[in-house]
């Protein structure tokens, strides 16, 4: 219990610190570009037109809503983090879950630490725990995204005042692909397996256990593979966030920012055709989209 409380406190602190970054990323993912491109220099010193980065975007938000405006949607996100941590911890401790794993995932096999079977076992347990936490907390994630996207149309449909009343309405959306749950789950699962299996391959075949600081090197390889996996699965994150706000009555989820998608597969297909599968992936050195024109009135590219 003490470990869980510590994880909740640490996670809450990191959530508060990272919230402005997520807020700006979500607005960029939707396609909101309130500031026109500016002439700057790339890493090679060449003059190019660039889109405003993280700090310029943050200054724009502060100018309109003040510093507190950078923390829209923080309350439901903190709730999601707290509940998710508790659910994740409890699922790992439930004995019935272990029995299910033994029956369907061959957990009765003895495996040594560091072996492939051990990595598969641990990854499977972590996958189930994460998936349960994601499913339970997804309604809070949906509210968080919609609180953020309200910035585009200056709506006040989702407010912290009526947050707890809205919570009881959102859970029914979780069974629908329009809430973005399916691509979010797929992205989490793929990212976890890619990260752990790639890290195991590197630690087994590329790192000599006889060298000093082997533990630090393995931790570093885990971090690198985690970053690589997140890059590969970013399209799932983008599609999930867009579908979660799509056609929900907010300007950021309706044309011209987005078409009305029947399901997340249509959203994926549309983004792929437009070449926008990595939109919002980077908030620094943002390049001008090729073949796109900036519309000042709509504050977006078309």
PDB file of C-alpha atoms in Angstrom:
ATOM      1  CA  UNK A   1       0.000   0.000   0.000  1.00  0.00           C
ATOM      2  CA  UNK A   2       2.837   2.362   0.859  1.00  0.00           C
ATOM      3  CA  UNK A   3       4.467   1.650  -2.510  1.00  0.00           C
ATOM      4  CA  UNK A   4       1.216   2.443  -4.307  1.00  0.00           C
ATOM      5  CA  UNK A   5       0.833   5.735  -2.422  1.00  0.00           C
ATOM      6  CA  UNK A   6       4.381   6.658  -3.324  1.00  0.00           C
ATOM      7  CA  UNK A   7       3.738   5.891  -6.974  1.00  0.00           C
ATOM      8  CA  UNK A   8       0.554   7.986  -6.903  1.00  0.00           C
ATOM      9  CA  UNK A   9       2.353  10.993  -5.395  1.00  0.00           C
ATOM     10  CA  UNK A  10       5.274  10.730  -7.805  1.00  0.00           C
ATOM     11  CA  UNK A  11       2.966  10.252 -10.776  1.00  0.00           C
ATOM     12  CA  UNK A  12       0.814  13.221  -9.751  1.00  0.00           C
ATOM     13  CA  UNK A  13       3.856  15.458  -9.515  1.00  0.00           C
ATOM     14  CA  UNK A  14       5.097  14.431 -12.934  1.00  0.00           C
ATOM     15  CA  UNK A  15       1.594  14.892 -14.353  1.00  0.00           C
ATOM     16  CA  UNK A  16       1.399  18.482 -13.111  1.00  0.00           C
ATOM     17  CA  UNK A  17       4.819  19.305 -14.537  1.00  0.00           C
ATOM     18  CA  UNK A  18       4.149  17.709 -17.925  1.00  0.00           C
ATOM     19  CA  UNK A  19       0.555  18.892 -18.355  1.00  0.00           C
ATOM     20  CA  UNK A  20       1.314  22.070 -20.375  1.00  0.00           C
ATOM     21  CA  UNK A  21       3.354  19.938 -22.783  1.00  0.00           C
ATOM     22  CA  UNK A  22       0.489  17.499 -23.280  1.00  0.00           C
ATOM     23  CA  UNK A  23      -1.983  20.376 -23.637  1.00  0.00           C
ATOM     24  CA  UNK A  24      -0.045  21.978 -26.480  1.00  0.00           C
ATOM     25  CA  UNK A  25       0.615  18.616 -28.124  1.00  0.00           C
ATOM     26  CA  UNK A  26      -3.115  17.816 -28.198  1.00  0.00           C
ATOM     27  CA  UNK A  27      -3.951  21.184 -29.797  1.00  0.00           C
ATOM     28  CA  UNK A  28      -1.290  20.584 -32.456  1.00  0.00           C
ATOM     29  CA  UNK A  29      -2.590  17.056 -33.027  1.00  0.00           C
ATOM     30  CA  UNK A  30      -6.060  18.424 -33.721  1.00  0.00           C
ATOM     31  CA  UNK A  31      -4.552  20.850 -36.220  1.00  0.00           C
ATOM     32  CA  UNK A  32      -4.953  24.166 -34.408  1.00  0.00           C
ATOM     33  CA  UNK A  33      -2.243  26.587 -35.528  1.00  0.00           C
ATOM     34  CA  UNK A  34      -3.029  30.008 -34.008  1.00  0.00           C
ATOM     35  CA  UNK A  35       0.311  31.514 -35.035  1.00  0.00           C
ATOM     36  CA  UNK A  36       1.502  31.868 -38.639  1.00  0.00           C
ATOM     37  CA  UNK A  37       4.799  30.365 -39.842  1.00  0.00           C
ATOM     38  CA  UNK A  38       7.913  32.417 -39.233  1.00  0.00           C
ATOM     39  CA  UNK A  39      11.242  32.591 -41.018  1.00  0.00           C
ATOM     40  CA  UNK A  40      13.948  30.878 -39.005  1.00  0.00           C
ATOM     41  CA  UNK A  41      16.975  28.644 -39.338  1.00  0.00           C
ATOM     42  CA  UNK A  42      17.192  24.874 -39.142  1.00  0.00           C
ATOM     43  CA  UNK A  43      19.959  22.909 -37.423  1.00  0.00           C
ATOM     44  CA  UNK A  44      22.160  23.332 -40.511  1.00  0.00           C
ATOM     45  CA  UNK A  45      21.825  27.130 -40.489  1.00  0.00           C
ATOM     46  CA  UNK A  46      19.624  27.364 -43.569  1.00  0.00           C
ATOM     47  CA  UNK A  47      16.707  29.808 -43.585  1.00  0.00           C
ATOM     48  CA  UNK A  48      13.389  27.985 -43.625  1.00  0.00           C
ATOM     49  CA  UNK A  49       9.809  28.723 -42.664  1.00  0.00           C
ATOM     50  CA  UNK A  50       8.977  27.049 -39.368  1.00  0.00           C
ATOM     51  CA  UNK A  51       5.887  26.658 -37.257  1.00  0.00           C
ATOM     52  CA  UNK A  52       5.909  28.101 -33.737  1.00  0.00           C
ATOM     53  CA  UNK A  53       7.333  25.660 -31.225  1.00  0.00           C
ATOM     54  CA  UNK A  54       6.434  24.747 -27.669  1.00  0.00           C
ATOM     55  CA  UNK A  55       7.398  28.019 -25.994  1.00  0.00           C
ATOM     56  CA  UNK A  56       5.793  30.286 -28.602  1.00  0.00           C
ATOM     57  CA  UNK A  57       2.581  28.254 -28.381  1.00  0.00           C
ATOM     58  CA  UNK A  58       2.666  28.421 -24.562  1.00  0.00           C
ATOM     59  CA  UNK A  59       3.084  32.209 -24.649  1.00  0.00           C
ATOM     60  CA  UNK A  60       0.058  32.460 -26.927  1.00  0.00           C
ATOM     61  CA  UNK A  61      -2.084  30.449 -24.507  1.00  0.00           C
ATOM     62  CA  UNK A  62      -0.888  32.500 -21.534  1.00  0.00           C
ATOM     63  CA  UNK A  63      -1.720  35.708 -23.410  1.00  0.00           C
ATOM     64  CA  UNK A  64      -5.325  34.548 -23.829  1.00  0.00           C
ATOM     65  CA  UNK A  65      -6.079  32.516 -20.669  1.00  0.00           C
ATOM     66  CA  UNK A  66      -3.242  33.410 -18.327  1.00  0.00           C
ATOM     67  CA  UNK A  67      -0.794  30.950 -16.790  1.00  0.00           C
ATOM     68  CA  UNK A  68      -3.629  28.881 -15.356  1.00  0.00           C
ATOM     69  CA  UNK A  69      -4.805  28.310 -18.918  1.00  0.00           C
ATOM     70  CA  UNK A  70      -1.915  25.899 -19.438  1.00  0.00           C
ATOM     71  CA  UNK A  71      -3.515  23.508 -16.948  1.00  0.00           C
ATOM     72  CA  UNK A  72      -6.925  22.946 -18.494  1.00  0.00           C
ATOM     73  CA  UNK A  73      -7.983  19.335 -18.050  1.00  0.00           C
ATOM     74  CA  UNK A  74      -5.539  18.739 -15.199  1.00  0.00           C
ATOM     75  CA  UNK A  75      -8.165  17.553 -12.686  1.00  0.00           C
ATOM     76  CA  UNK A  76      -9.506  14.610 -14.744  1.00  0.00           C
ATOM     77  CA  UNK A  77      -5.953  13.712 -15.763  1.00  0.00           C
ATOM     78  CA  UNK A  78      -4.882  13.534 -12.118  1.00  0.00           C
ATOM     79  CA  UNK A  79      -7.898  11.353 -11.402  1.00  0.00           C
ATOM     80  CA  UNK A  80      -6.943   9.080 -14.297  1.00  0.00           C
ATOM     81  CA  UNK A  81      -3.372   8.784 -13.034  1.00  0.00           C
ATOM     82  CA  UNK A  82      -4.393   8.028  -9.459  1.00  0.00           C
ATOM     83  CA  UNK A  83      -7.057   5.449 -10.333  1.00  0.00           C
ATOM     84  CA  UNK A  84      -4.859   3.907 -13.023  1.00  0.00           C
ATOM     85  CA  UNK A  85      -1.968   3.415 -10.599  1.00  0.00           C
ATOM     86  CA  UNK A  86      -4.243   1.756  -8.035  1.00  0.00           C
ATOM     87  CA  UNK A  87      -5.884  -0.534 -10.598  1.00  0.00           C
ATOM     88  CA  UNK A  88      -2.518  -1.469 -12.113  1.00  0.00           C
ATOM     89  CA  UNK A  89      -1.139  -2.378  -8.688  1.00  0.00           C
ATOM     90  CA  UNK A  90      -4.209  -4.366  -7.650  1.00  0.00           C
ATOM     91  CA  UNK A  91      -4.357  -6.379 -10.876  1.00  0.00           C
ATOM     92  CA  UNK A  92      -0.738  -7.464 -10.419  1.00  0.00           C
ATOM     93  CA  UNK A  93      -1.587  -8.670  -6.910  1.00  0.00           C
ATOM     94  CA  UNK A  94      -4.821 -10.541  -7.656  1.00  0.00           C
ATOM     95  CA  UNK A  95      -4.276 -14.268  -7.316  1.00  0.00           C
ATOM     96  CA  UNK A  96      -7.116 -15.127  -9.698  1.00  0.00           C
ATOM     97  CA  UNK A  97      -5.350 -13.209 -12.447  1.00  0.00           C
ATOM     98  CA  UNK A  98      -2.250 -15.315 -11.838  1.00  0.00           C
ATOM     99  CA  UNK A  99      -4.311 -18.482 -12.217  1.00  0.00           C
ATOM    100  CA  UNK A 100      -5.689 -17.233 -15.531  1.00  0.00           C
ATOM    101  CA  UNK A 101      -2.178 -16.448 -16.704  1.00  0.00           C
ATOM    102  CA  UNK A 102      -0.981 -19.931 -15.781  1.00  0.00           C
ATOM    103  CA  UNK A 103      -3.836 -21.500 -17.714  1.00  0.00           C
ATOM    104  CA  UNK A 104      -3.707 -19.434 -20.912  1.00  0.00           C
ATOM    105  CA  UNK A 105      -0.140 -18.107 -21.069  1.00  0.00           C
ATOM    106  CA  UNK A 106       1.891 -21.100 -19.865  1.00  0.00           C
ATOM    107  CA  UNK A 107       2.983 -19.479 -16.613  1.00  0.00           C
ATOM    108  CA  UNK A 108       3.522 -22.939 -15.160  1.00  0.00           C
ATOM    109  CA  UNK A 109       6.800 -23.079 -17.077  1.00  0.00           C
ATOM    110  CA  UNK A 110       9.825 -22.382 -14.929  1.00  0.00           C
ATOM    111  CA  UNK A 111      11.837 -19.523 -16.269  1.00  0.00           C
ATOM    112  CA  UNK A 112      15.101 -18.017 -15.175  1.00  0.00           C
ATOM    113  CA  UNK A 113      15.609 -14.290 -14.762  1.00  0.00           C
ATOM    114  CA  UNK A 114      16.742 -12.790 -18.039  1.00  0.00           C
ATOM    115  CA  UNK A 115      15.461 -15.649 -20.172  1.00  0.00           C
ATOM    116  CA  UNK A 116      13.071 -15.103 -23.061  1.00  0.00           C
ATOM    117  CA  UNK A 117      10.297 -16.990 -21.260  1.00  0.00           C
ATOM    118  CA  UNK A 118      10.742 -14.767 -18.204  1.00  0.00           C
ATOM    119  CA  UNK A 119      10.509 -11.625 -20.351  1.00  0.00           C
ATOM    120  CA  UNK A 120       7.356 -12.956 -22.036  1.00  0.00           C
ATOM    121  CA  UNK A 121       5.801 -13.772 -18.657  1.00  0.00           C
ATOM    122  CA  UNK A 122       6.551 -10.389 -17.149  1.00  0.00           C
ATOM    123  CA  UNK A 123       5.466  -8.520 -20.280  1.00  0.00           C
ATOM    124  CA  UNK A 124       2.179 -10.423 -20.366  1.00  0.00           C
ATOM    125  CA  UNK A 125       1.427  -9.576 -16.745  1.00  0.00           C
ATOM    126  CA  UNK A 126       2.288  -5.943 -17.339  1.00  0.00           C
ATOM    127  CA  UNK A 127       0.152  -5.897 -20.503  1.00  0.00           C
ATOM    128  CA  UNK A 128      -2.915  -7.150 -18.646  1.00  0.00           C
ATOM    129  CA  UNK A 129      -2.405  -4.720 -15.756  1.00  0.00           C
ATOM    130  CA  UNK A 130      -1.918  -1.748 -18.073  1.00  0.00           C
ATOM    131  CA  UNK A 131      -4.900  -2.694 -20.203  1.00  0.00           C
ATOM    132  CA  UNK A 132      -7.184  -2.912 -17.169  1.00  0.00           C
ATOM    133  CA  UNK A 133      -5.969   0.476 -15.934  1.00  0.00           C
ATOM    134  CA  UNK A 134      -6.470   2.010 -19.388  1.00  0.00           C
ATOM    135  CA  UNK A 135     -10.017   0.685 -19.722  1.00  0.00           C
ATOM    136  CA  UNK A 136     -11.037   1.895 -16.262  1.00  0.00           C
ATOM    137  CA  UNK A 137      -9.509   5.368 -16.637  1.00  0.00           C
ATOM    138  CA  UNK A 138     -10.371   6.039 -20.265  1.00  0.00           C
ATOM    139  CA  UNK A 139     -13.467   8.131 -19.425  1.00  0.00           C
ATOM    140  CA  UNK A 140     -11.224  10.554 -17.516  1.00  0.00           C
ATOM    141  CA  UNK A 141      -8.828  10.613 -20.481  1.00  0.00           C
ATOM    142  CA  UNK A 142     -11.692  11.550 -22.805  1.00  0.00           C
ATOM    143  CA  UNK A 143     -12.742  14.400 -20.522  1.00  0.00           C
ATOM    144  CA  UNK A 144      -9.140  15.614 -20.310  1.00  0.00           C
ATOM    145  CA  UNK A 145      -8.825  15.812 -24.090  1.00  0.00           C
ATOM    146  CA  UNK A 146     -12.133  17.588 -24.520  1.00  0.00           C
ATOM    147  CA  UNK A 147     -11.310  20.134 -21.822  1.00  0.00           C
ATOM    148  CA  UNK A 148      -8.155  20.933 -23.768  1.00  0.00           C
ATOM    149  CA  UNK A 149      -9.761  21.102 -27.206  1.00  0.00           C
ATOM    150  CA  UNK A 150     -12.315  23.634 -25.940  1.00  0.00           C
ATOM    151  CA  UNK A 151      -9.552  26.226 -26.332  1.00  0.00           C
ATOM    152  CA  UNK A 152     -10.082  26.232 -30.110  1.00  0.00           C
ATOM    153  CA  UNK A 153     -13.734  27.247 -30.109  1.00  0.00           C
ATOM    154  CA  UNK A 154     -13.700  28.932 -26.688  1.00  0.00           C
ATOM    155  CA  UNK A 155     -16.430  26.571 -25.486  1.00  0.00           C
ATOM    156  CA  UNK A 156     -17.242  25.904 -21.827  1.00  0.00           C
ATOM    157  CA  UNK A 157     -19.079  22.604 -22.218  1.00  0.00           C
ATOM    158  CA  UNK A 158     -16.578  20.705 -20.070  1.00  0.00           C
ATOM    159  CA  UNK A 159     -15.688  22.582 -16.898  1.00  0.00           C
ATOM    160  CA  UNK A 160     -14.122  21.557 -13.612  1.00  0.00           C
ATOM    161  CA  UNK A 161     -17.257  22.758 -11.816  1.00  0.00           C
ATOM    162  CA  UNK A 162     -19.468  20.090 -13.371  1.00  0.00           C
ATOM    163  CA  UNK A 163     -16.631  17.593 -13.831  1.00  0.00           C
ATOM    164  CA  UNK A 164     -18.013  14.940 -11.501  1.00  0.00           C
ATOM    165  CA  UNK A 165     -21.461  15.065 -13.112  1.00  0.00           C
ATOM    166  CA  UNK A 166     -19.915  14.592 -16.559  1.00  0.00           C
ATOM    167  CA  UNK A 167     -17.922  11.584 -15.327  1.00  0.00           C
ATOM    168  CA  UNK A 168     -21.086   9.531 -15.012  1.00  0.00           C
ATOM    169  CA  UNK A 169     -22.045  10.204 -18.638  1.00  0.00           C
ATOM    170  CA  UNK A 170     -18.733   9.401 -20.317  1.00  0.00           C
ATOM    171  CA  UNK A 171     -18.233   5.738 -19.241  1.00  0.00           C
ATOM    172  CA  UNK A 172     -20.953   4.598 -21.629  1.00  0.00           C
ATOM    173  CA  UNK A 173     -18.825   5.881 -24.510  1.00  0.00           C
ATOM    174  CA  UNK A 174     -15.963   3.521 -23.698  1.00  0.00           C
ATOM    175  CA  UNK A 175     -17.507   0.632 -25.614  1.00  0.00           C
ATOM    176  CA  UNK A 176     -17.600   2.738 -28.770  1.00  0.00           C
ATOM    177  CA  UNK A 177     -14.675   3.137 -31.119  1.00  0.00           C
ATOM    178  CA  UNK A 178     -15.527   6.847 -31.252  1.00  0.00           C
ATOM    179  CA  UNK A 179     -14.065   7.253 -27.774  1.00  0.00           C
ATOM    180  CA  UNK A 180     -10.615   6.206 -29.043  1.00  0.00           C
ATOM    181  CA  UNK A 181     -10.242   3.301 -26.614  1.00  0.00           C
ATOM    182  CA  UNK A 182      -9.322   0.618 -29.166  1.00  0.00           C
ATOM    183  CA  UNK A 183      -6.383   2.423 -30.857  1.00  0.00           C
ATOM    184  CA  UNK A 184      -5.141   3.523 -27.440  1.00  0.00           C
ATOM    185  CA  UNK A 185      -5.102  -0.054 -26.178  1.00  0.00           C
ATOM    186  CA  UNK A 186      -3.436  -1.312 -29.343  1.00  0.00           C
ATOM    187  CA  UNK A 187      -0.764   1.351 -29.129  1.00  0.00           C
ATOM    188  CA  UNK A 188      -0.032   0.615 -25.463  1.00  0.00           C
ATOM    189  CA  UNK A 189       0.225  -3.132 -26.042  1.00  0.00           C
ATOM    190  CA  UNK A 190       2.417  -2.846 -29.140  1.00  0.00           C
ATOM    191  CA  UNK A 191       4.681  -0.295 -27.472  1.00  0.00           C
ATOM    192  CA  UNK A 192       5.138  -2.505 -24.414  1.00  0.00           C
ATOM    193  CA  UNK A 193       5.996  -5.636 -26.406  1.00  0.00           C
ATOM    194  CA  UNK A 194       8.324  -3.830 -28.827  1.00  0.00           C
ATOM    195  CA  UNK A 195      10.146  -2.138 -25.953  1.00  0.00           C
ATOM    196  CA  UNK A 196      10.617  -5.252 -23.814  1.00  0.00           C
ATOM    197  CA  UNK A 197      11.482  -7.682 -26.592  1.00  0.00           C
ATOM    198  CA  UNK A 198      13.919  -5.290 -28.253  1.00  0.00           C
ATOM    199  CA  UNK A 199      15.553  -4.505 -24.898  1.00  0.00           C
ATOM    200  CA  UNK A 200      15.889  -8.243 -24.197  1.00  0.00           C
ATOM    201  CA  UNK A 201      17.534  -8.808 -27.580  1.00  0.00           C
ATOM    202  CA  UNK A 202      20.007  -5.966 -26.991  1.00  0.00           C
ATOM    203  CA  UNK A 203      20.797  -7.013 -23.418  1.00  0.00           C
ATOM    204  CA  UNK A 204      21.294 -10.636 -24.456  1.00  0.00           C
ATOM    205  CA  UNK A 205      23.259 -10.284 -27.678  1.00  0.00           C
ATOM    206  CA  UNK A 206      24.833  -6.823 -27.620  1.00  0.00           C
ATOM    207  CA  UNK A 207      25.888  -6.278 -23.992  1.00  0.00           C
ATOM    208  CA  UNK A 208      28.706  -8.188 -22.340  1.00  0.00           C
ATOM    209  CA  UNK A 209      27.752  -9.096 -18.764  1.00  0.00           C
ATOM    210  CA  UNK A 210      31.399  -9.189 -17.767  1.00  0.00           C
ATOM    211  CA  UNK A 211      31.862  -5.455 -18.301  1.00  0.00           C
ATOM    212  CA  UNK A 212      31.454  -2.938 -15.517  1.00  0.00           C
ATOM    213  CA  UNK A 213      28.273  -0.875 -15.142  1.00  0.00           C
ATOM    214  CA  UNK A 214      26.259  -3.577 -16.895  1.00  0.00           C
ATOM    215  CA  UNK A 215      23.133  -2.664 -14.922  1.00  0.00           C
ATOM    216  CA  UNK A 216      23.299   0.991 -15.923  1.00  0.00           C
ATOM    217  CA  UNK A 217      23.823   0.044 -19.576  1.00  0.00           C
ATOM    218  CA  UNK A 218      20.791  -2.260 -19.517  1.00  0.00           C
ATOM    219  CA  UNK A 219      18.657   0.467 -17.951  1.00  0.00           C
ATOM    220  CA  UNK A 220      19.817   2.839 -20.658  1.00  0.00           C
ATOM    221  CA  UNK A 221      18.948   0.322 -23.365  1.00  0.00           C
ATOM    222  CA  UNK A 222      15.472  -0.049 -21.825  1.00  0.00           C
ATOM    223  CA  UNK A 223      14.966   3.714 -22.005  1.00  0.00           C
ATOM    224  CA  UNK A 224      16.197   3.877 -25.602  1.00  0.00           C
ATOM    225  CA  UNK A 225      13.971   1.023 -26.742  1.00  0.00           C
ATOM    226  CA  UNK A 226      11.043   2.633 -24.925  1.00  0.00           C
ATOM    227  CA  UNK A 227      11.576   5.861 -26.846  1.00  0.00           C
ATOM    228  CA  UNK A 228      11.890   3.937 -30.106  1.00  0.00           C
ATOM    229  CA  UNK A 229       8.698   1.980 -29.400  1.00  0.00           C
ATOM    230  CA  UNK A 230       6.782   5.175 -28.596  1.00  0.00           C
ATOM    231  CA  UNK A 231       7.896   6.651 -31.920  1.00  0.00           C
ATOM    232  CA  UNK A 232       6.693   3.597 -33.837  1.00  0.00           C
ATOM    233  CA  UNK A 233       3.310   3.509 -32.110  1.00  0.00           C
ATOM    234  CA  UNK A 234       2.696   7.276 -32.142  1.00  0.00           C
ATOM    235  CA  UNK A 235       0.054   7.020 -34.911  1.00  0.00           C
ATOM    236  CA  UNK A 236      -2.135   5.015 -32.494  1.00  0.00           C
ATOM    237  CA  UNK A 237      -1.859   7.819 -29.922  1.00  0.00           C
ATOM    238  CA  UNK A 238      -2.736  10.441 -32.529  1.00  0.00           C
ATOM    239  CA  UNK A 239      -5.727   8.520 -33.874  1.00  0.00           C
ATOM    240  CA  UNK A 240      -6.991   7.742 -30.365  1.00  0.00           C
ATOM    241  CA  UNK A 241      -6.904  11.392 -29.318  1.00  0.00           C
ATOM    242  CA  UNK A 242      -8.558  12.608 -32.515  1.00  0.00           C
ATOM    243  CA  UNK A 243     -11.354  10.035 -32.328  1.00  0.00           C
ATOM    244  CA  UNK A 244     -11.934  10.847 -28.643  1.00  0.00           C
ATOM    245  CA  UNK A 245     -12.837  14.447 -29.531  1.00  0.00           C
ATOM    246  CA  UNK A 246     -14.365  13.789 -32.947  1.00  0.00           C
ATOM    247  CA  UNK A 247     -17.949  14.921 -33.482  1.00  0.00           C
ATOM    248  CA  UNK A 248     -18.473  15.670 -29.785  1.00  0.00           C
ATOM    249  CA  UNK A 249     -19.941  19.128 -30.319  1.00  0.00           C
ATOM    250  CA  UNK A 250     -16.654  21.003 -29.959  1.00  0.00           C
ATOM    251  CA  UNK A 251     -15.113  23.045 -32.768  1.00  0.00           C
ATOM    252  CA  UNK A 252     -11.860  21.064 -32.530  1.00  0.00           C
ATOM    253  CA  UNK A 253     -13.690  17.841 -33.355  1.00  0.00           C
ATOM    254  CA  UNK A 254     -15.661  19.132 -36.319  1.00  0.00           C
ATOM    255  CA  UNK A 255     -14.832  20.471 -39.791  1.00  0.00           C
ATOM    256  CA  UNK A 256     -12.665  22.254 -40.793  1.00  0.00           C
ATOM    257  CA  UNK A 257     -10.311  20.779 -38.185  1.00  0.00           C
ATOM    258  CA  UNK A 258     -11.494  17.227 -38.706  1.00  0.00           C
ATOM    259  CA  UNK A 259     -13.880  15.224 -40.802  1.00  0.00           C
ATOM    260  CA  UNK A 260     -16.566  13.226 -39.026  1.00  0.00           C
ATOM    261  CA  UNK A 261     -15.108   9.729 -38.756  1.00  0.00           C
ATOM    262  CA  UNK A 262     -17.398   6.666 -38.513  1.00  0.00           C
ATOM    263  CA  UNK A 263     -14.664   4.811 -36.627  1.00  0.00           C
ATOM    264  CA  UNK A 264     -10.966   4.956 -35.848  1.00  0.00           C
ATOM    265  CA  UNK A 265      -9.986   3.050 -39.000  1.00  0.00           C
ATOM    266  CA  UNK A 266     -11.471   5.807 -41.161  1.00  0.00           C
ATOM    267  CA  UNK A 267      -9.542   8.353 -39.132  1.00  0.00           C
ATOM    268  CA  UNK A 268      -6.320   6.388 -39.650  1.00  0.00           C
ATOM    269  CA  UNK A 269      -6.961   6.122 -43.383  1.00  0.00           C
ATOM    270  CA  UNK A 270      -7.718   9.838 -43.714  1.00  0.00           C
ATOM    271  CA  UNK A 271      -4.594  10.905 -41.819  1.00  0.00           C
ATOM    272  CA  UNK A 272      -2.487   8.511 -43.876  1.00  0.00           C
ATOM    273  CA  UNK A 273      -3.768   9.940 -47.157  1.00  0.00           C
ATOM    274  CA  UNK A 274      -3.110  13.476 -45.943  1.00  0.00           C
ATOM    275  CA  UNK A 275       0.386  12.602 -44.721  1.00  0.00           C
ATOM    276  CA  UNK A 276      -0.454  13.653 -41.142  1.00  0.00           C
ATOM    277  CA  UNK A 277       0.366  10.472 -39.235  1.00  0.00           C
ATOM    278  CA  UNK A 278       3.135  12.228 -37.284  1.00  0.00           C
ATOM    279  CA  UNK A 279       1.336  15.510 -36.619  1.00  0.00           C
ATOM    280  CA  UNK A 280       2.177  16.752 -33.137  1.00  0.00           C
ATOM    281  CA  UNK A 281       4.965  14.226 -32.632  1.00  0.00           C
ATOM    282  CA  UNK A 282       7.530  16.996 -32.255  1.00  0.00           C
ATOM    283  CA  UNK A 283       7.019  20.424 -30.721  1.00  0.00           C
ATOM    284  CA  UNK A 284      10.479  21.716 -31.622  1.00  0.00           C
ATOM    285  CA  UNK A 285      11.825  22.533 -35.113  1.00  0.00           C
ATOM    286  CA  UNK A 286       8.362  22.092 -36.580  1.00  0.00           C
ATOM    287  CA  UNK A 287       8.527  22.111 -40.347  1.00  0.00           C
ATOM    288  CA  UNK A 288       5.992  23.731 -42.619  1.00  0.00           C
ATOM    289  CA  UNK A 289       3.710  20.996 -44.060  1.00  0.00           C
ATOM    290  CA  UNK A 290       4.587  20.322 -47.686  1.00  0.00           C
ATOM    291  CA  UNK A 291       1.915  21.384 -50.152  1.00  0.00           C
ATOM    292  CA  UNK A 292      -0.253  23.025 -47.472  1.00  0.00           C
ATOM    293  CA  UNK A 293      -1.572  26.589 -47.294  1.00  0.00           C
ATOM    294  CA  UNK A 294      -2.057  28.470 -44.033  1.00  0.00           C
ATOM    295  CA  UNK A 295      -5.528  29.915 -43.434  1.00  0.00           C
ATOM    296  CA  UNK A 296      -5.280  32.893 -41.073  1.00  0.00           C
ATOM    297  CA  UNK A 297      -9.019  33.070 -40.383  1.00  0.00           C
ATOM    298  CA  UNK A 298      -9.343  29.364 -39.546  1.00  0.00           C
ATOM    299  CA  UNK A 299      -5.910  29.124 -37.909  1.00  0.00           C
ATOM    300  CA  UNK A 300      -5.023  25.868 -39.600  1.00  0.00           C
ATOM    301  CA  UNK A 301      -3.449  24.384 -42.728  1.00  0.00           C
ATOM    302  CA  UNK A 302      -5.466  23.036 -45.614  1.00  0.00           C
TER     303      UNK A 302
END
